[in-house]
PDB file of C-alpha atoms in Angstrom:
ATOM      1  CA  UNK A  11       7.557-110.041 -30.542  1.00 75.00           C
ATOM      2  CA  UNK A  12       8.886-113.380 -30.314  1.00 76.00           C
ATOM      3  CA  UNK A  13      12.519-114.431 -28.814  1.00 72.00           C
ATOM      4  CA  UNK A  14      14.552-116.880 -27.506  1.00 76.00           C
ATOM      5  CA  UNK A  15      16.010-117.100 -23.794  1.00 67.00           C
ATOM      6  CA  UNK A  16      19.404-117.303 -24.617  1.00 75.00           C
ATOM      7  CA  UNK A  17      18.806-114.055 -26.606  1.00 71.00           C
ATOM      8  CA  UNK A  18      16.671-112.319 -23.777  1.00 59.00           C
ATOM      9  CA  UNK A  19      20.130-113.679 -21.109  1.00 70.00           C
ATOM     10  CA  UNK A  20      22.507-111.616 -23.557  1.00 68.00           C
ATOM     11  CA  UNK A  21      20.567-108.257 -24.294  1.00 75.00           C
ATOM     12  CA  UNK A  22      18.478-107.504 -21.377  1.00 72.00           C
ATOM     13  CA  UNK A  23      18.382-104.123 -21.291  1.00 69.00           C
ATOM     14  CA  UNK A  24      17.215-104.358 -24.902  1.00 73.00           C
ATOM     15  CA  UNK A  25      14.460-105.856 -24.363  1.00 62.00           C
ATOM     16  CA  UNK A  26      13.338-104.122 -21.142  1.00 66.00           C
ATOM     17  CA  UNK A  27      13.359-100.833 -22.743  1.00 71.00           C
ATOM     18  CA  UNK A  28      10.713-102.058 -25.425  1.00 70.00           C
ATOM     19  CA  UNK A  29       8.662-103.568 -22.672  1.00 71.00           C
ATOM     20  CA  UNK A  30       9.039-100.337 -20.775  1.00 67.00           C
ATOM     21  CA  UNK A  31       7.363 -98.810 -24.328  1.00 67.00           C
ATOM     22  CA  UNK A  32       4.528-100.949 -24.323  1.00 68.00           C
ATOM     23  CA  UNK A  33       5.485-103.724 -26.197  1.00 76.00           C
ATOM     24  CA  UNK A  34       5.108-107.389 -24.959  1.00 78.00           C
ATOM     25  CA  UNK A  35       8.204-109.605 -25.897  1.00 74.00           C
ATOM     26  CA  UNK A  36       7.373-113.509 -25.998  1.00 76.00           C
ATOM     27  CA  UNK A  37      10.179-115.534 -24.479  1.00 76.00           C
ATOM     28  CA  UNK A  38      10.738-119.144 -26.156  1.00 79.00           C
ATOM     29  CA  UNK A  39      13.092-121.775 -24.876  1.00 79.00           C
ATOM     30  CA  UNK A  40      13.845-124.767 -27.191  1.00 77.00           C
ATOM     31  CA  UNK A  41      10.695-123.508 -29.647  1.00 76.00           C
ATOM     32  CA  UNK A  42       8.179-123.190 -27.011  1.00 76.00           C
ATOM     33  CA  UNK A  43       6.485-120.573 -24.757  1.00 77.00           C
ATOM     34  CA  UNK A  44       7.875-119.829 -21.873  1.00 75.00           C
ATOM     35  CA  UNK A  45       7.011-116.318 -20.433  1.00 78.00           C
ATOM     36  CA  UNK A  46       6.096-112.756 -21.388  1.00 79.00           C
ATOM     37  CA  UNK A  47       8.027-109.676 -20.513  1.00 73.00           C
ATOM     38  CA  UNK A  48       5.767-106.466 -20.294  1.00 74.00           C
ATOM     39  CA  UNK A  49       5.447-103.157 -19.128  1.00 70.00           C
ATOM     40  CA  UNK A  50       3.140-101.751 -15.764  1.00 63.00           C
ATOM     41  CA  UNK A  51       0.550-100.268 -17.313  1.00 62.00           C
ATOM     42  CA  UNK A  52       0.123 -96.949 -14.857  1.00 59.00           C
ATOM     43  CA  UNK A  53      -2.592 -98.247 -12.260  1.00 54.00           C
ATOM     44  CA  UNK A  54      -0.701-101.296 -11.559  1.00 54.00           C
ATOM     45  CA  UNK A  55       2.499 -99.021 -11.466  1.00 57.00           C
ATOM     46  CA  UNK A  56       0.294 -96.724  -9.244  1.00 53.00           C
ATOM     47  CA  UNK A  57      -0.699 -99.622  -6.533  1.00 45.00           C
ATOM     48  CA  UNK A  58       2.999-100.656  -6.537  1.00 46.00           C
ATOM     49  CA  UNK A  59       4.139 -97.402  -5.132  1.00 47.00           C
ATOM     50  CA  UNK A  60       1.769 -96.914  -2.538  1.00 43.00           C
ATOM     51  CA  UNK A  61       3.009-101.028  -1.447  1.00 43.00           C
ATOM     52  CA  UNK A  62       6.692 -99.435  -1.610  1.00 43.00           C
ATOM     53  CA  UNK A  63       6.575 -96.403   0.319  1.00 42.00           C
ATOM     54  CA  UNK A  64       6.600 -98.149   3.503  1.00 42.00           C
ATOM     55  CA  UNK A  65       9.721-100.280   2.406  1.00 43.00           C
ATOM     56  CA  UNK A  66      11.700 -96.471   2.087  1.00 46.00           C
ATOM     57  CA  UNK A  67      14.958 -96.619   3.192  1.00 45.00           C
ATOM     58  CA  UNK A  68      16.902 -93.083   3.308  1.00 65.00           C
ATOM     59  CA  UNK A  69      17.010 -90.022   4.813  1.00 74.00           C
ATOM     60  CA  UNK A  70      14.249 -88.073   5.813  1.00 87.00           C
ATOM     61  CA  UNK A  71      14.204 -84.121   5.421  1.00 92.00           C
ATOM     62  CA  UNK A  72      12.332 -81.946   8.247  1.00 94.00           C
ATOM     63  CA  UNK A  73       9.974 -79.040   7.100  1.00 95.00           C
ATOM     64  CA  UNK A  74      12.719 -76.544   8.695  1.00 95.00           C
ATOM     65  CA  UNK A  75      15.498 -78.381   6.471  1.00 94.00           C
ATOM     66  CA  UNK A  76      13.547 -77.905   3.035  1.00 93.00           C
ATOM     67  CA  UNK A  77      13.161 -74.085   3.761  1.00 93.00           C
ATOM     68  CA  UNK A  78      16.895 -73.888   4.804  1.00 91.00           C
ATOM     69  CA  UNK A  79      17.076 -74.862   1.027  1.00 89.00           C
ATOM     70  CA  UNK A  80      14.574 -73.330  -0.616  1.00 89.00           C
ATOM     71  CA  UNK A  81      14.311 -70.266   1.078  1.00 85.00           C
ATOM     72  CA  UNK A  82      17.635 -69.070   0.453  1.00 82.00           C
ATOM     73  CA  UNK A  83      18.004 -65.520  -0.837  1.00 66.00           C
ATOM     74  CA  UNK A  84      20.484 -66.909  -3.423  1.00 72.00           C
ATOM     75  CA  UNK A  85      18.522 -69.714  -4.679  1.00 75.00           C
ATOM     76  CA  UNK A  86      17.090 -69.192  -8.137  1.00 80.00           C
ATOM     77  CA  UNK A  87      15.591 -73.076  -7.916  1.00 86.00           C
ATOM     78  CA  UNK A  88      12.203 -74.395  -6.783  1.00 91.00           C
ATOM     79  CA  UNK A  89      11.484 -77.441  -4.753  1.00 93.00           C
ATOM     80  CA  UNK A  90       9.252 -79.857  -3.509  1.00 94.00           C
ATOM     81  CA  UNK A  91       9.380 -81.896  -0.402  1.00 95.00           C
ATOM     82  CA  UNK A  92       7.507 -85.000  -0.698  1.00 95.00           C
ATOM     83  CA  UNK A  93       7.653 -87.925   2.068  1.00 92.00           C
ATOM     84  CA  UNK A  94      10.577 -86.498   3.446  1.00 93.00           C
ATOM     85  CA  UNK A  95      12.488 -85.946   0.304  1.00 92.00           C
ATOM     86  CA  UNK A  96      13.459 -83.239  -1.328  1.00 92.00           C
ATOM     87  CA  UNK A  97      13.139 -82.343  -5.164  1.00 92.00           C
ATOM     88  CA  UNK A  98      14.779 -79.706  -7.223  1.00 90.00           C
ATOM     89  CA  UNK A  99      12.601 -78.743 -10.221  1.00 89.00           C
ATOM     90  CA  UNK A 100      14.599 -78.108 -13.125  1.00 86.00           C
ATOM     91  CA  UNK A 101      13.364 -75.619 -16.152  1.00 88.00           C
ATOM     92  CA  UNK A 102      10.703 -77.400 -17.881  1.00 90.00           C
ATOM     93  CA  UNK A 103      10.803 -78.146 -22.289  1.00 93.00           C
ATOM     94  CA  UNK A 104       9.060 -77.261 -24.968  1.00 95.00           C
ATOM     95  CA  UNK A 105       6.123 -79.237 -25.163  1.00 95.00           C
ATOM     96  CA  UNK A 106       5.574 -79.149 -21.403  1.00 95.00           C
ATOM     97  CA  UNK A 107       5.215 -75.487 -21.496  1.00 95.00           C
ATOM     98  CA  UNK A 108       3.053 -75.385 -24.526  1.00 96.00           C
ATOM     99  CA  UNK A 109       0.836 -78.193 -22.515  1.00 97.00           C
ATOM    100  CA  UNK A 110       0.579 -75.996 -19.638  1.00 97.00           C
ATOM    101  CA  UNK A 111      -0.336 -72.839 -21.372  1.00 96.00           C
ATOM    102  CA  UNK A 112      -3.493 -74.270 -23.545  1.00 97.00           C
ATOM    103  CA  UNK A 113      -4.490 -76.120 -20.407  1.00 97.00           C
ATOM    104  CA  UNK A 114      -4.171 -72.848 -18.066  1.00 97.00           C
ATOM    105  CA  UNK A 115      -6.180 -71.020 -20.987  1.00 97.00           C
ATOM    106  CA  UNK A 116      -9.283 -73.529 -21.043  1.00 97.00           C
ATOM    107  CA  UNK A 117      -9.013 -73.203 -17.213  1.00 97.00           C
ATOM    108  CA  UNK A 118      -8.651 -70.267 -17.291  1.00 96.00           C
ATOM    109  CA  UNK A 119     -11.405 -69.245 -19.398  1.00 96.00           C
ATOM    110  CA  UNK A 120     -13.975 -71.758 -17.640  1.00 96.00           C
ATOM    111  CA  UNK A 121     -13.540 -70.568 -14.175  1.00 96.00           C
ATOM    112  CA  UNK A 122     -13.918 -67.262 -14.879  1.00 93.00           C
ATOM    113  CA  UNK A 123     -16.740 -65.536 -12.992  1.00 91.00           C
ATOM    114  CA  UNK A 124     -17.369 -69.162 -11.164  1.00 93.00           C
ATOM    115  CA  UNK A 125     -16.411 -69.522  -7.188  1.00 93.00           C
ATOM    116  CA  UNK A 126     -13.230 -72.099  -7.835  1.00 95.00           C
ATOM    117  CA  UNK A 127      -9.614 -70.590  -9.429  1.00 95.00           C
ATOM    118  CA  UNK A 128      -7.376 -72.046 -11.788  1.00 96.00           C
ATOM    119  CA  UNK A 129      -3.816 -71.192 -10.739  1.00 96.00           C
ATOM    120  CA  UNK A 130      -0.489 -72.289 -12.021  1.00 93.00           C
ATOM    121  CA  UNK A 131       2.944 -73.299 -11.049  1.00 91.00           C
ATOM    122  CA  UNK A 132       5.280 -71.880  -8.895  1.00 91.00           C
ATOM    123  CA  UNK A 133       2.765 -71.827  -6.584  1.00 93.00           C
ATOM    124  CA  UNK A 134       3.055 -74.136  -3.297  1.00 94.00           C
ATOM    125  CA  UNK A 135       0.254 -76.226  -1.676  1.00 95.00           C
ATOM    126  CA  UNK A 136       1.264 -77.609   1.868  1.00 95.00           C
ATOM    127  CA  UNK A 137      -0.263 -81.437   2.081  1.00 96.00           C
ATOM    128  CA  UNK A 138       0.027 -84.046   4.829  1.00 95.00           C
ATOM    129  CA  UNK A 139      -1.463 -87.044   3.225  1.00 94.00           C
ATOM    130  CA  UNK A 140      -3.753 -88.820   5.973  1.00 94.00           C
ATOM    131  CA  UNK A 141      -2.310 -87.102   8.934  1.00 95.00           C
ATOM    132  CA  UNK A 142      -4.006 -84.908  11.255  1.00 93.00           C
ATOM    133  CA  UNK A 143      -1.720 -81.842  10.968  1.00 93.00           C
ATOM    134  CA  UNK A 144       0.887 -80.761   8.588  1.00 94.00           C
ATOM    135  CA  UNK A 145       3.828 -80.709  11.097  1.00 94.00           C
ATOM    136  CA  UNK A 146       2.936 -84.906  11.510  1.00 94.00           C
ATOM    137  CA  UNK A 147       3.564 -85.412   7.606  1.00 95.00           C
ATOM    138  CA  UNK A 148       4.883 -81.886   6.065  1.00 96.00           C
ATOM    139  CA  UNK A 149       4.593 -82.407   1.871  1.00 96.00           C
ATOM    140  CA  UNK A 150       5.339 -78.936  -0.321  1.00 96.00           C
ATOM    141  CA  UNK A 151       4.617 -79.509  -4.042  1.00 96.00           C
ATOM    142  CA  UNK A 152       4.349 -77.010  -6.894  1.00 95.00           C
ATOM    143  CA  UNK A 153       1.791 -78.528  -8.890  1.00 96.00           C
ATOM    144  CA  UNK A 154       1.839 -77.119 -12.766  1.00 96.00           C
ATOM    145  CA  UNK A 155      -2.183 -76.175 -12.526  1.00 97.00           C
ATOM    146  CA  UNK A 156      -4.399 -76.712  -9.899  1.00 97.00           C
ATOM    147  CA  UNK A 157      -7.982 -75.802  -8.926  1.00 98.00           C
ATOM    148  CA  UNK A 158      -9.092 -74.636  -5.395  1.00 96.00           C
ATOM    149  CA  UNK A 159     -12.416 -73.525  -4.446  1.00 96.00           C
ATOM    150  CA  UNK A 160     -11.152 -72.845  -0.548  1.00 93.00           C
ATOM    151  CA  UNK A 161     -10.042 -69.297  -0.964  1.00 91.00           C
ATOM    152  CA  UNK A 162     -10.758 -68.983   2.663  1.00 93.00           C
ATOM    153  CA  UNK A 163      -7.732 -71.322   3.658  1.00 92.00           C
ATOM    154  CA  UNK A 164      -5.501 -68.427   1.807  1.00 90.00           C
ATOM    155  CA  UNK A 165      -3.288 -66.882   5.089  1.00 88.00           C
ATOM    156  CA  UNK A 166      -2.651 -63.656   5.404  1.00 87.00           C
ATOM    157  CA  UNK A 167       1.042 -64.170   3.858  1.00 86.00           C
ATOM    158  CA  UNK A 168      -0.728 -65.206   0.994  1.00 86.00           C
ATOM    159  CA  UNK A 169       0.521 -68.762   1.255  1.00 88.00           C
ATOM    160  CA  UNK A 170      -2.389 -71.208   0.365  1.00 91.00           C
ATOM    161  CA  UNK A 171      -3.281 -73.772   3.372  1.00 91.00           C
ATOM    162  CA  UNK A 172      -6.558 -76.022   2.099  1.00 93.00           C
ATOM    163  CA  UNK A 173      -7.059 -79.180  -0.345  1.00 96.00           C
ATOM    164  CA  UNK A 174      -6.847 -78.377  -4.190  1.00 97.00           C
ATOM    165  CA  UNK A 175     -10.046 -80.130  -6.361  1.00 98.00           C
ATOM    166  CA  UNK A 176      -8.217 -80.873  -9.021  1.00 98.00           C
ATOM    167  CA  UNK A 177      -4.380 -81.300  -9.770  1.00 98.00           C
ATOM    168  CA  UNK A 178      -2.763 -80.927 -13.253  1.00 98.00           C
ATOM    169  CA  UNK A 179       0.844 -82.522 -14.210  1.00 97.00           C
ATOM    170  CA  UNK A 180       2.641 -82.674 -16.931  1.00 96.00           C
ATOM    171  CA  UNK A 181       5.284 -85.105 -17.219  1.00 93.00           C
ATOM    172  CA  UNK A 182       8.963 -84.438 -17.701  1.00 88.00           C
ATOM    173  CA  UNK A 183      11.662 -87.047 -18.296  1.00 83.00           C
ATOM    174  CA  UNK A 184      12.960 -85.769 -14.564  1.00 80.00           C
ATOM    175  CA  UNK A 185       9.718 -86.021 -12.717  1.00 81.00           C
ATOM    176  CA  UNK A 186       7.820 -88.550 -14.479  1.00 85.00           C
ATOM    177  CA  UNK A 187       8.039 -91.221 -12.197  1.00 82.00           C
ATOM    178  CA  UNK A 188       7.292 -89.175  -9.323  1.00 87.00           C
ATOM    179  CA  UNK A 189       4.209 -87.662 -10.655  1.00 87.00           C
ATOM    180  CA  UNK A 190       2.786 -91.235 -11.850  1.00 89.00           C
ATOM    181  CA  UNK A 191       3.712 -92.721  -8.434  1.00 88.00           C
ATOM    182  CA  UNK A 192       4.645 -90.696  -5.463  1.00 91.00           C
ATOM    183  CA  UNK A 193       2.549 -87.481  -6.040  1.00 94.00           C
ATOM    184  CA  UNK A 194      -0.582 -89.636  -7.290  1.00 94.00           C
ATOM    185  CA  UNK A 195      -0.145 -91.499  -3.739  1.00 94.00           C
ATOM    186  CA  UNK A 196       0.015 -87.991  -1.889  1.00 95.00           C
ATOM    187  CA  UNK A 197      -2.465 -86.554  -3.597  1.00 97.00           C
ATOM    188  CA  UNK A 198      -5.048 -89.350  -3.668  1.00 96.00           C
ATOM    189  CA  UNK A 199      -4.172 -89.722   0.301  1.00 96.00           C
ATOM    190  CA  UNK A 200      -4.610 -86.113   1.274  1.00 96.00           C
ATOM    191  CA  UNK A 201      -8.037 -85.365   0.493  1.00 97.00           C
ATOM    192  CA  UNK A 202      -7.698 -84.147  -3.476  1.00 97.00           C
ATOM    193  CA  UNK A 203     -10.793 -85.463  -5.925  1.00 98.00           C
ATOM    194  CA  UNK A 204      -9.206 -85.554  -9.231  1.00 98.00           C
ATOM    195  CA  UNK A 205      -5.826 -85.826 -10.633  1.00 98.00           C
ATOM    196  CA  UNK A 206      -4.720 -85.115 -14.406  1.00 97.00           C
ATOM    197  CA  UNK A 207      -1.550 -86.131 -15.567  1.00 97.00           C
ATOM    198  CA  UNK A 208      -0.655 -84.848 -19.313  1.00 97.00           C
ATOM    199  CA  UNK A 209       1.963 -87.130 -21.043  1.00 95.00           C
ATOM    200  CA  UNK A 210       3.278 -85.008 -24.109  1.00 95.00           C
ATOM    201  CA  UNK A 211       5.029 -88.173 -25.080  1.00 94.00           C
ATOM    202  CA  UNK A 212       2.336 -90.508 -25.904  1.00 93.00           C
ATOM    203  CA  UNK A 213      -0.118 -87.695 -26.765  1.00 95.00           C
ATOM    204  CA  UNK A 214      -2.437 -88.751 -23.708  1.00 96.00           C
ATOM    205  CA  UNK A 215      -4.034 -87.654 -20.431  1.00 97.00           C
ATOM    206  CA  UNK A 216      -4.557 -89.838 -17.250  1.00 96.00           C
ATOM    207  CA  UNK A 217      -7.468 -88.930 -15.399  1.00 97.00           C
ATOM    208  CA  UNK A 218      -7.084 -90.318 -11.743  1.00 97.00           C
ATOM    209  CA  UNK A 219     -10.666 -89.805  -9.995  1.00 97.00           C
ATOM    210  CA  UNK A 220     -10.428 -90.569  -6.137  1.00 97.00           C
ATOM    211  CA  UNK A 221     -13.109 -90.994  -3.570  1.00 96.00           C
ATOM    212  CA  UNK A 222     -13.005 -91.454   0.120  1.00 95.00           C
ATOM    213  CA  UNK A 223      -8.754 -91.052  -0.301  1.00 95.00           C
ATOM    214  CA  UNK A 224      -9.024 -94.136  -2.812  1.00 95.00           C
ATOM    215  CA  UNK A 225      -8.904 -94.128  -6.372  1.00 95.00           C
ATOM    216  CA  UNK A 226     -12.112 -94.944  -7.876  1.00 96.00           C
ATOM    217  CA  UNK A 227     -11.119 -95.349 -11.619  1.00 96.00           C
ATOM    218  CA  UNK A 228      -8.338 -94.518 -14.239  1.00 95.00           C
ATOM    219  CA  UNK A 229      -9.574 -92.673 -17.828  1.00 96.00           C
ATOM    220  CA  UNK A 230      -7.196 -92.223 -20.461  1.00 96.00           C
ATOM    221  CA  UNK A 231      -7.876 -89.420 -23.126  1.00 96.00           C
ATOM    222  CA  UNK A 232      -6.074 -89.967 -26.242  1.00 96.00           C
ATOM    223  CA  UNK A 233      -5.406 -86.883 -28.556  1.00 95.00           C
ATOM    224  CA  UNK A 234      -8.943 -85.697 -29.863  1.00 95.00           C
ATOM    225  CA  UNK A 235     -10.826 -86.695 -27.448  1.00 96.00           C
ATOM    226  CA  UNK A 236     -12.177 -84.368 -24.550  1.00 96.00           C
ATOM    227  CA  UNK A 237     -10.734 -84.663 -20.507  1.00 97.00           C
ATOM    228  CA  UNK A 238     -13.846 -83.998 -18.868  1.00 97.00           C
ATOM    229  CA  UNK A 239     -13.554 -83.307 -14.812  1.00 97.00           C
ATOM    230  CA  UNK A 240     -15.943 -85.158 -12.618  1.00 97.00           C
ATOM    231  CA  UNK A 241     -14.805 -82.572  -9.651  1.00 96.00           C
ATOM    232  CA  UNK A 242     -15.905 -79.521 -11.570  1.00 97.00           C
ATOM    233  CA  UNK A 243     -18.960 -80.780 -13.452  1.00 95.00           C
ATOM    234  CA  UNK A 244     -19.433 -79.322 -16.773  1.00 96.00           C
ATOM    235  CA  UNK A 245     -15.557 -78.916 -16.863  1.00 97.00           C
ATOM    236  CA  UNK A 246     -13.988 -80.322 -20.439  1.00 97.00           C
ATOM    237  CA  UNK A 247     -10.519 -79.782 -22.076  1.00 96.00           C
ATOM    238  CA  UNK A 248     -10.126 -79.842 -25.680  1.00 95.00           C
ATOM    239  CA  UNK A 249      -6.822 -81.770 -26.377  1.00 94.00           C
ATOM    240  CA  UNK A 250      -6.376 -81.116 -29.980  1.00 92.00           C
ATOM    241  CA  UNK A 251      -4.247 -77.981 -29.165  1.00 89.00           C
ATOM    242  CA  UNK A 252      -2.190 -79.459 -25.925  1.00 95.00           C
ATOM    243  CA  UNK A 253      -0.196 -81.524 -28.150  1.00 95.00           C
ATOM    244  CA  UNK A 254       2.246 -80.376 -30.831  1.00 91.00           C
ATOM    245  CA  UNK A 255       1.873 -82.066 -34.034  1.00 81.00           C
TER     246      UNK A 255
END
């Protein structure tokens, strides 16, 4: 799409949103070319976060803070701490849920009778990105499906304390910047091989497959296509039925 400055100057918002949406708006100034105003596609939106975590400014939660708050006897919430922060997790829509159930089923289905589990949300997993211990860098998140294949790091509370193989989110208006940025960072960082993150929106699934704590490359399954795990070879999820029509 092709505008002038002077219209760009009195509407930016406009055209922000539609760059935000994918779509490239061509800026002209007296007939000619001047710049282009586009969207982050998600890797580059991914490498900007981890570059702006270390410019956070804000107050940092402790461990014993976040279970103040989320431990309460009256508290009918869940919550996530992430780098210090704490989230509220609010009741999740439609299509999220429907996402989550056919997901959970294929999961469910495929790990049957193997050594890894498929478990779902609420359910906390206790990260600390690169640090030694978890009291250095205490993370709780609540991932919607995840895989683990360390049953052994299960305490005797029942409280899961290993890495999870694979990671499922699906994105909410409310979280999705946080699962495309922060949690990719955290979970790339502390030790996790594959992330999936299910956009109900644009009918497609990320596929973030890290190595060595780094990310080693981005797949994006449209609708119709399989998401096949590199973690859990042999793996694949059918995406006809994730999405509703």
């Amino acid at each position: 799409m092709k505008v002038s400055s002077t219209k760009v100057q009195n509407s930016f918002g406009k055209y922000l949103e539609m760059a935000k949406k994918g779509k490239s708006v061509y800026i002209e100034k007296n007939g000619k070319p001047i710049a282009i105003l586009k969207g982050l596609s998600e890797e580059e939106r991914f490498y900007l976060s981890e570059e702006a975590v270390a410019y956070r400014a804000q107050k940092k939660y402790t461990y014993e803070e976040f279970l103040e708050i989320a431990d309460r006897e009256d508290n009918e919430h869940q919550y996530e701490l992430i780098d210090g922060e704490i989230y509220m997790l609010s009741a999740p829509a439609y299509p999220h849920q429907v996402a989550v159930q056919e997901i959970a089923g294929q999961f469910y289905n495929w790990f049957k009778d193997k050594e890894c589990r498929s478990l779902f949300a609420p359910f906390d997993v206790k990260l600390f990105g690169e640090a030694e211990t978890f009291e250095d860098n205490p993370n709780v998140v609540q991932p919607d499906i995840l895989v683990l294949c360390d049953e052994e790091n299960m305490n005797e509370k029942g409280k899961y304390e290993g890495i999870p193989v694979l990671v499922v989110e699906v994105l909410s208006p409310s979280t999705r910047s946080k699962d495309i940025m922060t949690k990719a960072n955290l979970y790339m960082s502390s030790g996790v091989a594959e992330y999936w993150i299910v956009d109900t929106d644009a009918q497609r699934i990320s596929l973030y497959y890290f190595k060595e704590r780094k990310l080693d490359e981005l797949v994006f399954i449209e609708r119709g296509e399989d998401a096949v795990s590199r973690a859990c070879e042999g793996l694949a999820v059918h995406t006809d039925d994730i999405f509703l029509s």
